[in-house]
mmCIF file of C-alpha atoms and ligand atoms in Angstrom:
data_model
loop_
_atom_site.group_PDB
_atom_site.id
_atom_site.type_symbol
_atom_site.label_atom_id
_atom_site.label_comp_id
_atom_site.label_asym_id
_atom_site.label_seq_id
_atom_site.Cartn_x
_atom_site.Cartn_y
_atom_site.Cartn_z
ATOM 1 C CA UNK A 273 -26.913 16.419 38.723
ATOM 2 C CA UNK A 274 -28.174 13.116 40.089
ATOM 3 C CA UNK A 275 -26.816 9.801 38.862
ATOM 4 C CA UNK A 276 -29.347 7.091 39.799
ATOM 5 C CA UNK A 277 -27.979 3.863 41.248
ATOM 6 C CA UNK A 278 -31.149 1.978 40.313
ATOM 7 C CA UNK A 279 -33.481 1.449 37.369
ATOM 8 C CA UNK A 280 -35.728 4.518 37.135
ATOM 9 C CA UNK A 281 -37.036 4.533 33.579
ATOM 10 C CA UNK A 282 -38.905 2.231 31.242
ATOM 11 C CA UNK A 283 -39.158 2.656 27.470
ATOM 12 C CA UNK A 284 -41.653 0.609 25.465
ATOM 13 C CA UNK A 285 -41.783 0.288 21.667
ATOM 14 C CA UNK A 286 -44.212 -1.984 19.824
ATOM 15 C CA UNK A 287 -42.616 -4.335 17.294
ATOM 16 C CA UNK A 288 -43.684 -3.741 13.666
ATOM 17 C CA UNK A 289 -46.692 -1.916 15.057
ATOM 18 C CA UNK A 290 -48.928 -1.415 12.003
ATOM 19 C CA UNK A 291 -48.245 -4.929 10.701
ATOM 20 C CA UNK A 292 -48.838 -6.607 14.062
ATOM 21 C CA UNK A 293 -52.089 -4.686 14.605
ATOM 22 C CA UNK A 294 -53.191 -5.955 11.178
ATOM 23 C CA UNK A 295 -52.319 -9.520 12.220
ATOM 24 C CA UNK A 296 -54.192 -9.146 15.498
ATOM 25 C CA UNK A 297 -57.272 -7.716 13.767
ATOM 26 C CA UNK A 298 -57.285 -10.042 10.724
ATOM 27 C CA UNK A 299 -56.633 -13.697 11.560
ATOM 28 C CA UNK A 300 -55.772 -14.708 7.969
ATOM 29 C CA UNK A 301 -52.619 -12.528 8.170
ATOM 30 C CA UNK A 302 -51.211 -14.269 11.254
ATOM 31 C CA UNK A 303 -47.944 -16.131 10.827
ATOM 32 C CA UNK A 304 -47.524 -14.760 7.305
ATOM 33 C CA UNK A 305 -45.191 -12.161 5.811
ATOM 34 C CA UNK A 306 -47.195 -8.925 5.785
ATOM 35 C CA UNK A 307 -46.220 -5.542 4.375
ATOM 36 C CA UNK A 308 -48.365 -2.502 5.116
ATOM 37 C CA UNK A 309 -48.527 -0.095 2.162
ATOM 38 C CA UNK A 310 -49.961 3.446 1.878
ATOM 39 C CA UNK A 311 -52.858 2.486 -0.399
ATOM 40 C CA UNK A 312 -54.296 -0.376 -2.401
ATOM 41 C CA UNK A 313 -52.748 0.564 -5.757
ATOM 42 C CA UNK A 314 -49.356 0.057 -4.262
ATOM 43 C CA UNK A 315 -46.979 -0.901 -7.045
ATOM 44 C CA UNK A 316 -45.095 2.375 -7.160
ATOM 45 C CA UNK A 317 -44.831 2.987 -3.416
ATOM 46 C CA UNK A 318 -43.029 1.329 -0.546
ATOM 47 C CA UNK A 319 -43.665 -0.857 2.469
ATOM 48 C CA UNK A 320 -44.268 1.389 5.493
ATOM 49 C CA UNK A 321 -44.282 -1.433 8.070
ATOM 50 C CA UNK A 322 -43.664 -5.149 7.913
ATOM 51 C CA UNK A 323 -44.437 -8.165 10.051
ATOM 52 C CA UNK A 324 -41.834 -10.226 11.851
ATOM 53 C CA UNK A 325 -42.236 -12.979 9.243
ATOM 54 C CA UNK A 326 -41.499 -10.471 6.458
ATOM 55 C CA UNK A 327 -38.491 -9.096 8.366
ATOM 56 C CA UNK A 328 -37.070 -12.599 8.671
ATOM 57 C CA UNK A 329 -37.230 -12.831 4.870
ATOM 58 C CA UNK A 330 -35.182 -9.649 4.480
ATOM 59 C CA UNK A 331 -37.991 -7.125 3.993
ATOM 60 C CA UNK A 332 -37.404 -3.787 5.667
ATOM 61 C CA UNK A 333 -39.494 -0.695 6.312
ATOM 62 C CA UNK A 334 -39.427 1.901 3.538
ATOM 63 C CA UNK A 335 -38.387 -0.725 0.977
ATOM 64 C CA UNK A 336 -39.937 -0.432 -2.507
ATOM 65 C CA UNK A 337 -42.678 -2.921 -3.334
ATOM 66 C CA UNK A 338 -40.560 -4.329 -6.171
ATOM 67 C CA UNK A 339 -37.639 -5.059 -3.850
ATOM 68 C CA UNK A 340 -39.905 -6.474 -1.125
ATOM 69 C CA UNK A 341 -41.470 -8.836 -3.696
ATOM 70 C CA UNK A 342 -38.049 -9.856 -4.978
ATOM 71 C CA UNK A 343 -36.977 -10.878 -1.474
ATOM 72 C CA UNK A 344 -40.303 -12.341 -0.425
ATOM 73 C CA UNK A 345 -42.528 -13.295 -3.413
ATOM 74 C CA UNK A 346 -45.467 -14.379 -1.224
ATOM 75 C CA UNK A 347 -45.586 -11.165 0.801
ATOM 76 C CA UNK A 348 -49.145 -10.044 1.551
ATOM 77 C CA UNK A 349 -49.543 -6.316 0.903
ATOM 78 C CA UNK A 350 -52.173 -4.658 3.059
ATOM 79 C CA UNK A 351 -53.308 -1.044 2.647
ATOM 80 C CA UNK A 352 -52.862 0.925 5.853
ATOM 81 C CA UNK A 353 -55.800 1.519 8.240
ATOM 82 C CA UNK A 354 -54.822 4.595 10.275
ATOM 83 C CA UNK A 355 -58.051 4.566 12.305
ATOM 84 C CA UNK A 356 -57.485 0.957 13.314
ATOM 85 C CA UNK A 357 -53.940 1.810 14.489
ATOM 86 C CA UNK A 358 -55.212 4.805 16.446
ATOM 87 C CA UNK A 359 -57.851 2.672 18.177
ATOM 88 C CA UNK A 360 -55.273 -0.026 18.927
ATOM 89 C CA UNK A 361 -52.948 2.646 20.349
ATOM 90 C CA UNK A 362 -55.671 3.940 22.686
ATOM 91 C CA UNK A 363 -56.592 0.429 23.847
ATOM 92 C CA UNK A 364 -52.935 -0.525 24.437
ATOM 93 C CA UNK A 365 -52.197 2.681 26.384
ATOM 94 C CA UNK A 366 -55.182 2.108 28.614
ATOM 95 C CA UNK A 367 -54.070 -1.473 29.373
ATOM 96 C CA UNK A 368 -50.507 -0.317 30.144
ATOM 97 C CA UNK A 369 -51.861 2.457 32.386
ATOM 98 C CA UNK A 370 -53.612 -0.218 34.444
ATOM 99 C CA UNK A 371 -50.140 -1.613 35.289
ATOM 100 C CA UNK A 372 -48.003 1.554 35.436
ATOM 101 C CA UNK A 373 -48.682 5.291 34.861
ATOM 102 C CA UNK A 374 -47.487 6.438 31.437
ATOM 103 C CA UNK A 375 -45.135 9.398 31.746
ATOM 104 C CA UNK A 376 -44.996 10.388 28.076
ATOM 105 C CA UNK A 377 -46.421 8.989 24.846
ATOM 106 C CA UNK A 378 -43.624 9.519 22.305
ATOM 107 C CA UNK A 379 -45.408 8.364 19.166
ATOM 108 C CA UNK A 380 -48.167 6.007 18.064
ATOM 109 C CA UNK A 381 -46.036 3.019 19.112
ATOM 110 C CA UNK A 382 -43.596 4.328 21.725
ATOM 111 C CA UNK A 383 -43.952 5.505 25.308
ATOM 112 C CA UNK A 384 -41.967 5.944 28.468
ATOM 113 C CA UNK A 385 -42.740 5.514 32.188
ATOM 114 C CA UNK A 386 -41.066 6.205 35.526
ATOM 115 C CA UNK A 387 -40.387 2.993 37.442
ATOM 116 C CA UNK A 388 -41.794 3.147 40.982
ATOM 117 C CA UNK A 389 -39.401 2.334 43.884
ATOM 118 C CA UNK A 390 -41.251 -0.952 44.551
ATOM 119 C CA UNK A 391 -40.421 -2.200 41.034
ATOM 120 C CA UNK A 392 -36.801 -1.043 40.839
ATOM 121 C CA UNK A 393 -35.311 -4.255 42.167
ATOM 122 C CA UNK A 394 -37.249 -6.464 39.753
ATOM 123 C CA UNK A 395 -37.849 -4.575 36.500
ATOM 124 C CA UNK A 396 -38.052 -7.806 34.444
ATOM 125 C CA UNK A 397 -41.121 -8.818 36.449
ATOM 126 C CA UNK A 398 -42.728 -5.438 35.718
ATOM 127 C CA UNK A 399 -42.021 -5.920 32.001
ATOM 128 C CA UNK A 400 -43.565 -9.392 32.128
ATOM 129 C CA UNK A 401 -46.674 -8.023 33.870
ATOM 130 C CA UNK A 402 -47.160 -5.436 31.112
ATOM 131 C CA UNK A 403 -46.661 -8.023 28.351
ATOM 132 C CA UNK A 404 -48.990 -10.529 30.042
ATOM 133 C CA UNK A 405 -51.727 -7.919 30.417
ATOM 134 C CA UNK A 406 -51.481 -6.891 26.760
ATOM 135 C CA UNK A 407 -51.543 -10.514 25.588
ATOM 136 C CA UNK A 408 -54.532 -11.273 27.794
ATOM 137 C CA UNK A 409 -56.672 -8.201 27.110
ATOM 138 C CA UNK A 410 -55.642 -7.101 23.608
ATOM 139 C CA UNK A 411 -54.223 -10.243 22.031
ATOM 140 C CA UNK A 412 -50.985 -12.190 21.627
ATOM 141 C CA UNK A 413 -50.151 -10.907 18.139
ATOM 142 C CA UNK A 414 -49.153 -7.381 19.139
ATOM 143 C CA UNK A 415 -45.726 -7.669 20.758
ATOM 144 C CA UNK A 416 -43.580 -4.977 22.278
ATOM 145 C CA UNK A 417 -39.998 -4.498 23.379
ATOM 146 C CA UNK A 418 -39.273 -2.918 26.754
ATOM 147 C CA UNK A 419 -36.025 -1.379 27.964
ATOM 148 C CA UNK A 420 -35.098 -0.417 31.526
ATOM 149 C CA UNK A 421 -32.282 1.903 32.606
ATOM 150 C CA UNK A 422 -31.314 4.846 34.795
ATOM 151 C CA UNK A 423 -32.728 7.420 32.373
ATOM 152 C CA UNK A 424 -34.921 7.684 29.327
ATOM 153 C CA UNK A 425 -32.134 7.812 26.751
ATOM 154 C CA UNK A 426 -30.526 4.606 28.021
ATOM 155 C CA UNK A 427 -33.915 2.906 28.436
ATOM 156 C CA UNK A 428 -34.708 3.693 24.808
ATOM 157 C CA UNK A 429 -31.386 2.230 23.688
ATOM 158 C CA UNK A 430 -31.920 -0.861 25.865
ATOM 159 C CA UNK A 431 -35.369 -1.266 24.327
ATOM 160 C CA UNK A 432 -33.949 -1.187 20.811
ATOM 161 C CA UNK A 433 -31.088 -3.529 21.724
ATOM 162 C CA UNK A 434 -33.609 -6.101 22.998
ATOM 163 C CA UNK A 435 -35.815 -6.165 19.880
ATOM 164 C CA UNK A 436 -37.917 -8.071 19.016
ATOM 165 C CA UNK A 437 -40.144 -8.900 22.002
ATOM 166 C CA UNK A 438 -37.373 -7.805 24.383
ATOM 167 C CA UNK A 439 -37.385 -7.151 28.105
ATOM 168 C CA UNK A 440 -33.908 -5.663 28.441
ATOM 169 C CA UNK A 441 -32.482 -4.327 31.685
ATOM 170 C CA UNK A 442 -29.390 -2.091 31.676
ATOM 171 C CA UNK A 443 -28.693 -1.763 35.391
ATOM 172 C CA UNK A 444 -26.517 1.228 36.375
ATOM 173 C CA UNK A 445 -24.026 -1.138 38.039
ATOM 174 C CA UNK A 446 -23.465 -2.918 34.710
ATOM 175 C CA UNK A 447 -22.890 0.250 32.646
ATOM 176 C CA UNK A 448 -21.296 1.088 30.279
ATOM 177 C CA UNK A 449 -20.641 -2.487 29.038
ATOM 178 C CA UNK A 450 -23.927 -2.887 27.063
ATOM 179 C CA UNK A 451 -23.261 0.448 25.329
ATOM 180 C CA UNK A 452 -19.848 -0.669 24.126
ATOM 181 C CA UNK A 453 -21.454 -3.436 22.041
ATOM 182 C CA UNK A 454 -23.250 -0.828 19.926
ATOM 183 C CA UNK A 455 -22.145 1.526 17.181
ATOM 184 C CA UNK A 456 -22.307 5.322 17.136
ATOM 185 C CA UNK A 457 -25.267 5.270 14.758
ATOM 186 C CA UNK A 458 -27.258 3.201 17.279
ATOM 187 C CA UNK A 459 -27.449 6.234 19.576
ATOM 188 C CA UNK A 460 -30.763 8.103 19.165
ATOM 189 C CA UNK A 461 -29.622 11.627 18.305
ATOM 190 C CA UNK A 462 -26.651 10.531 16.199
ATOM 191 C CA UNK A 463 -27.794 10.649 12.588
ATOM 192 C CA UNK A 464 -25.620 9.820 9.598
ATOM 193 C CA UNK A 465 -24.439 13.449 9.354
ATOM 194 C CA UNK A 466 -23.298 13.525 12.987
ATOM 195 C CA UNK A 467 -21.780 10.058 12.689
ATOM 196 C CA UNK A 468 -19.614 11.250 9.782
ATOM 197 C CA UNK A 469 -18.586 14.309 11.754
ATOM 198 C CA UNK A 470 -17.583 12.178 14.756
ATOM 199 C CA UNK A 471 -15.619 9.784 12.548
ATOM 200 C CA UNK A 472 -13.765 12.732 10.964
ATOM 201 C CA UNK A 473 -12.721 13.972 14.409
ATOM 202 C CA UNK A 474 -11.355 10.540 15.310
ATOM 203 C CA UNK A 475 -14.269 9.437 17.498
ATOM 204 C CA UNK A 476 -14.947 6.048 15.930
ATOM 205 C CA UNK A 477 -16.706 4.161 18.734
ATOM 206 C CA UNK A 478 -19.084 4.667 21.633
ATOM 207 C CA UNK A 479 -16.128 3.998 23.934
ATOM 208 C CA UNK A 480 -14.295 6.972 22.396
ATOM 209 C CA UNK A 481 -17.423 9.123 22.636
ATOM 210 C CA UNK A 482 -17.834 8.273 26.327
ATOM 211 C CA UNK A 483 -14.208 9.262 26.934
ATOM 212 C CA UNK A 484 -14.773 12.825 25.686
ATOM 213 C CA UNK A 485 -15.709 15.711 27.958
ATOM 214 C CA UNK A 486 -19.216 17.259 28.121
ATOM 215 C CA UNK A 487 -17.901 20.587 26.775
ATOM 216 C CA UNK A 488 -16.266 18.784 23.866
ATOM 217 C CA UNK A 489 -19.562 17.159 22.911
ATOM 218 C CA UNK A 490 -21.297 20.513 23.196
ATOM 219 C CA UNK A 491 -18.781 21.895 20.726
ATOM 220 C CA UNK A 492 -19.174 18.960 18.333
ATOM 221 C CA UNK A 493 -22.963 19.328 18.308
ATOM 222 C CA UNK A 494 -22.781 23.102 18.230
ATOM 223 C CA UNK A 495 -25.310 23.380 21.068
ATOM 224 C CA UNK A 496 -26.303 22.026 24.459
ATOM 225 C CA UNK A 497 -27.762 18.835 22.922
ATOM 226 C CA UNK A 498 -24.304 17.264 22.749
ATOM 227 C CA UNK A 499 -23.599 18.037 26.378
ATOM 228 C CA UNK A 500 -26.955 16.644 27.436
ATOM 229 C CA UNK A 501 -26.242 13.478 25.480
ATOM 230 C CA UNK A 502 -22.927 13.050 27.310
ATOM 231 C CA UNK A 503 -24.694 13.147 30.681
ATOM 232 C CA UNK A 504 -27.453 10.847 29.461
ATOM 233 C CA UNK A 505 -24.988 8.238 28.168
ATOM 234 C CA UNK A 506 -23.140 8.397 31.487
ATOM 235 C CA UNK A 507 -26.364 7.536 33.324
ATOM 236 C CA UNK A 508 -27.313 10.918 34.786
ATOM 237 C CA UNK A 509 -30.938 11.786 35.371
ATOM 238 C CA UNK A 510 -31.690 14.623 32.977
ATOM 239 C CA UNK A 511 -34.857 16.625 33.251
ATOM 240 C CA UNK A 512 -35.989 16.884 29.649
ATOM 241 C CA UNK A 513 -36.689 20.501 28.722
ATOM 242 C CA UNK A 514 -40.204 21.311 27.509
ATOM 243 C CA UNK A 515 -40.814 20.145 23.981
ATOM 244 C CA UNK A 516 -39.165 22.326 21.373
ATOM 245 C CA UNK A 517 -41.956 21.618 18.945
ATOM 246 C CA UNK A 518 -42.214 24.346 16.357
ATOM 247 C CA UNK A 519 -44.964 22.951 14.173
ATOM 248 C CA UNK A 520 -47.644 20.357 13.684
ATOM 249 C CA UNK A 521 -47.502 18.818 10.251
ATOM 250 C CA UNK A 522 -49.184 16.028 8.368
ATOM 251 C CA UNK A 523 -48.525 14.694 4.900
ATOM 252 C CA UNK A 524 -50.152 12.323 2.500
ATOM 253 C CA UNK A 525 -49.167 10.728 -0.789
ATOM 254 C CA UNK A 526 -52.137 10.718 -3.157
ATOM 255 C CA UNK A 527 -53.075 7.320 -4.627
ATOM 256 C CA UNK A 528 -52.138 7.198 -8.341
ATOM 257 C CA UNK A 529 -55.750 7.262 -9.577
ATOM 258 C CA UNK A 530 -56.381 10.592 -7.807
ATOM 259 C CA UNK A 531 -53.322 12.301 -9.285
ATOM 260 C CA UNK A 532 -55.379 14.143 -11.860
ATOM 261 C CA UNK A 533 -54.825 17.390 -13.705
ATOM 262 C CA UNK A 534 -57.215 19.237 -11.388
ATOM 263 C CA UNK A 535 -56.483 19.905 -7.748
ATOM 264 C CA UNK A 536 -59.741 18.398 -6.507
ATOM 265 C CA UNK A 537 -58.194 15.455 -4.661
ATOM 266 C CA UNK A 538 -55.204 17.437 -3.426
ATOM 267 C CA UNK A 539 -57.556 20.070 -2.007
ATOM 268 C CA UNK A 540 -59.656 17.461 -0.211
ATOM 269 C CA UNK A 541 -56.515 15.806 1.205
ATOM 270 C CA UNK A 542 -55.101 19.180 2.322
ATOM 271 C CA UNK A 543 -58.340 19.984 4.114
ATOM 272 C CA UNK A 544 -58.279 16.669 5.949
ATOM 273 C CA UNK A 545 -54.626 17.123 6.954
ATOM 274 C CA UNK A 546 -55.314 20.648 8.212
ATOM 275 C CA UNK A 547 -58.204 19.359 10.326
ATOM 276 C CA UNK A 548 -55.967 16.679 11.841
ATOM 277 C CA UNK A 549 -53.166 19.139 12.633
ATOM 278 C CA UNK A 550 -55.604 21.691 14.087
ATOM 279 C CA UNK A 551 -57.194 19.031 16.301
ATOM 280 C CA UNK A 552 -53.807 18.062 17.713
ATOM 281 C CA UNK A 553 -52.858 21.713 18.286
ATOM 282 C CA UNK A 554 -56.079 22.453 20.130
ATOM 283 C CA UNK A 555 -55.614 19.391 22.302
ATOM 284 C CA UNK A 556 -52.114 20.576 23.258
ATOM 285 C CA UNK A 557 -53.296 24.138 23.914
ATOM 286 C CA UNK A 558 -51.553 25.968 21.063
ATOM 287 C CA UNK A 559 -52.560 28.702 18.644
ATOM 288 C CA UNK A 560 -51.185 28.835 15.134
ATOM 289 C CA UNK A 561 -48.948 31.681 14.072
ATOM 290 C CA UNK A 562 -48.464 30.483 10.531
ATOM 291 C CA UNK A 563 -50.090 28.116 8.093
ATOM 292 C CA UNK A 564 -48.044 26.524 5.340
ATOM 293 C CA UNK A 565 -48.936 24.210 2.496
ATOM 294 C CA UNK A 566 -46.376 22.216 0.526
ATOM 295 C CA UNK A 567 -47.181 20.325 -2.653
ATOM 296 C CA UNK A 568 -44.733 17.958 -4.249
ATOM 297 C CA UNK A 569 -45.520 17.622 -7.912
ATOM 298 C CA UNK A 570 -44.203 15.248 -10.518
ATOM 299 C CA UNK A 571 -41.879 17.916 -11.833
ATOM 300 C CA UNK A 572 -41.064 20.129 -8.897
ATOM 301 C CA UNK A 573 -42.712 21.495 -5.809
ATOM 302 C CA UNK A 574 -44.996 24.344 -4.753
ATOM 303 C CA UNK A 575 -45.121 26.069 -1.416
ATOM 304 C CA UNK A 576 -46.990 28.973 0.146
ATOM 305 C CA UNK A 577 -47.331 30.123 3.713
ATOM 306 C CA UNK A 578 -49.847 32.422 5.369
ATOM 307 C CA UNK A 579 -48.536 34.626 8.171
ATOM 308 C CA UNK A 580 -50.339 34.897 11.476
ATOM 309 C CA UNK A 581 -53.862 36.230 11.301
ATOM 310 C CA UNK A 582 -53.491 37.918 14.677
ATOM 311 C CA UNK A 583 -51.009 40.838 14.844
ATOM 312 C CA UNK A 584 -50.085 39.693 18.342
ATOM 313 C CA UNK A 585 -48.696 36.531 16.870
ATOM 314 C CA UNK A 586 -46.952 37.976 13.870
ATOM 315 C CA UNK A 587 -43.565 36.527 14.781
ATOM 316 C CA UNK A 588 -44.678 33.217 13.327
ATOM 317 C CA UNK A 589 -43.883 31.435 16.576
ATOM 318 C CA UNK A 590 -46.334 29.118 18.253
ATOM 319 C CA UNK A 591 -47.118 29.979 21.839
ATOM 320 C CA UNK A 592 -49.263 28.366 24.496
ATOM 321 C CA UNK A 593 -52.743 29.787 24.434
ATOM 322 C CA UNK A 594 -52.519 31.098 27.983
ATOM 323 C CA UNK A 595 -49.562 33.304 27.058
ATOM 324 C CA UNK A 596 -51.301 35.149 24.262
ATOM 325 C CA UNK A 597 -54.804 35.524 25.620
HETATM 326 MG MG1 MG B 678 -42.043 0.312 16.883
#
């Protein structure tokens, strides 16, 4: 396995994406604490994204409205505009692509790129070029953090460590010092369950985790993911295996006024969500082997699934279209 001696990867994550897109699109929100909420009648829901100004006042994502108001009484609550965020995403990606090819779009506000040899000696300048282009052509209110490192995992961690508005370079020659300043839970792939497991086995720091052996991490994780993480944290260039995606799913919380005794609104929402999921599947070249619908009700939940409608796909697995046709 190759261990790059230079910066080869870039990871970019927009800061408070939904909230900053709102501030860019609606001038009266600029410089003010903004919380994006799922719908206008928001009192019983939570903040799904907040602006930098709101974060400075102690508001966090997925905080209840009541708690957000307690910490920041003048917070401006804005109902989400998914179409606006999608259009902003497309515009931002096209501006970034004018500076550097995008290797993979990870989510609506995260992406990763390979750094070309010409940029490897001066990654900060590349980061500045991307930020300058976005400020110039999209607007100065949507900020991003960029991380550079030998591989994608480290670049993602560098990106997070540099937030907000970061341009963080973790050069292979300086590793692993920047990692040692972080905690186990700062590693993407170490959730609270895995963190507890590591702590129970006496691995209480990133330094201790780095000192294990790849096979040991494989055993801790129970699969090859742990071993891959060991190599990634040690700066090796890992070829990511093809996506292990098993399903396309969308969910929606119904606004209170549509939570009626009939299923009219739930049915309309389910239809819309199915259309969205199907559109994404078609774009990625998949057929469906199974269709499932989950409803969470006030007092319980309901779930049904339809098996594949083609006998050739009865296993329930999703396969690329070219394999089944
Ligand atoms: Mg983000």
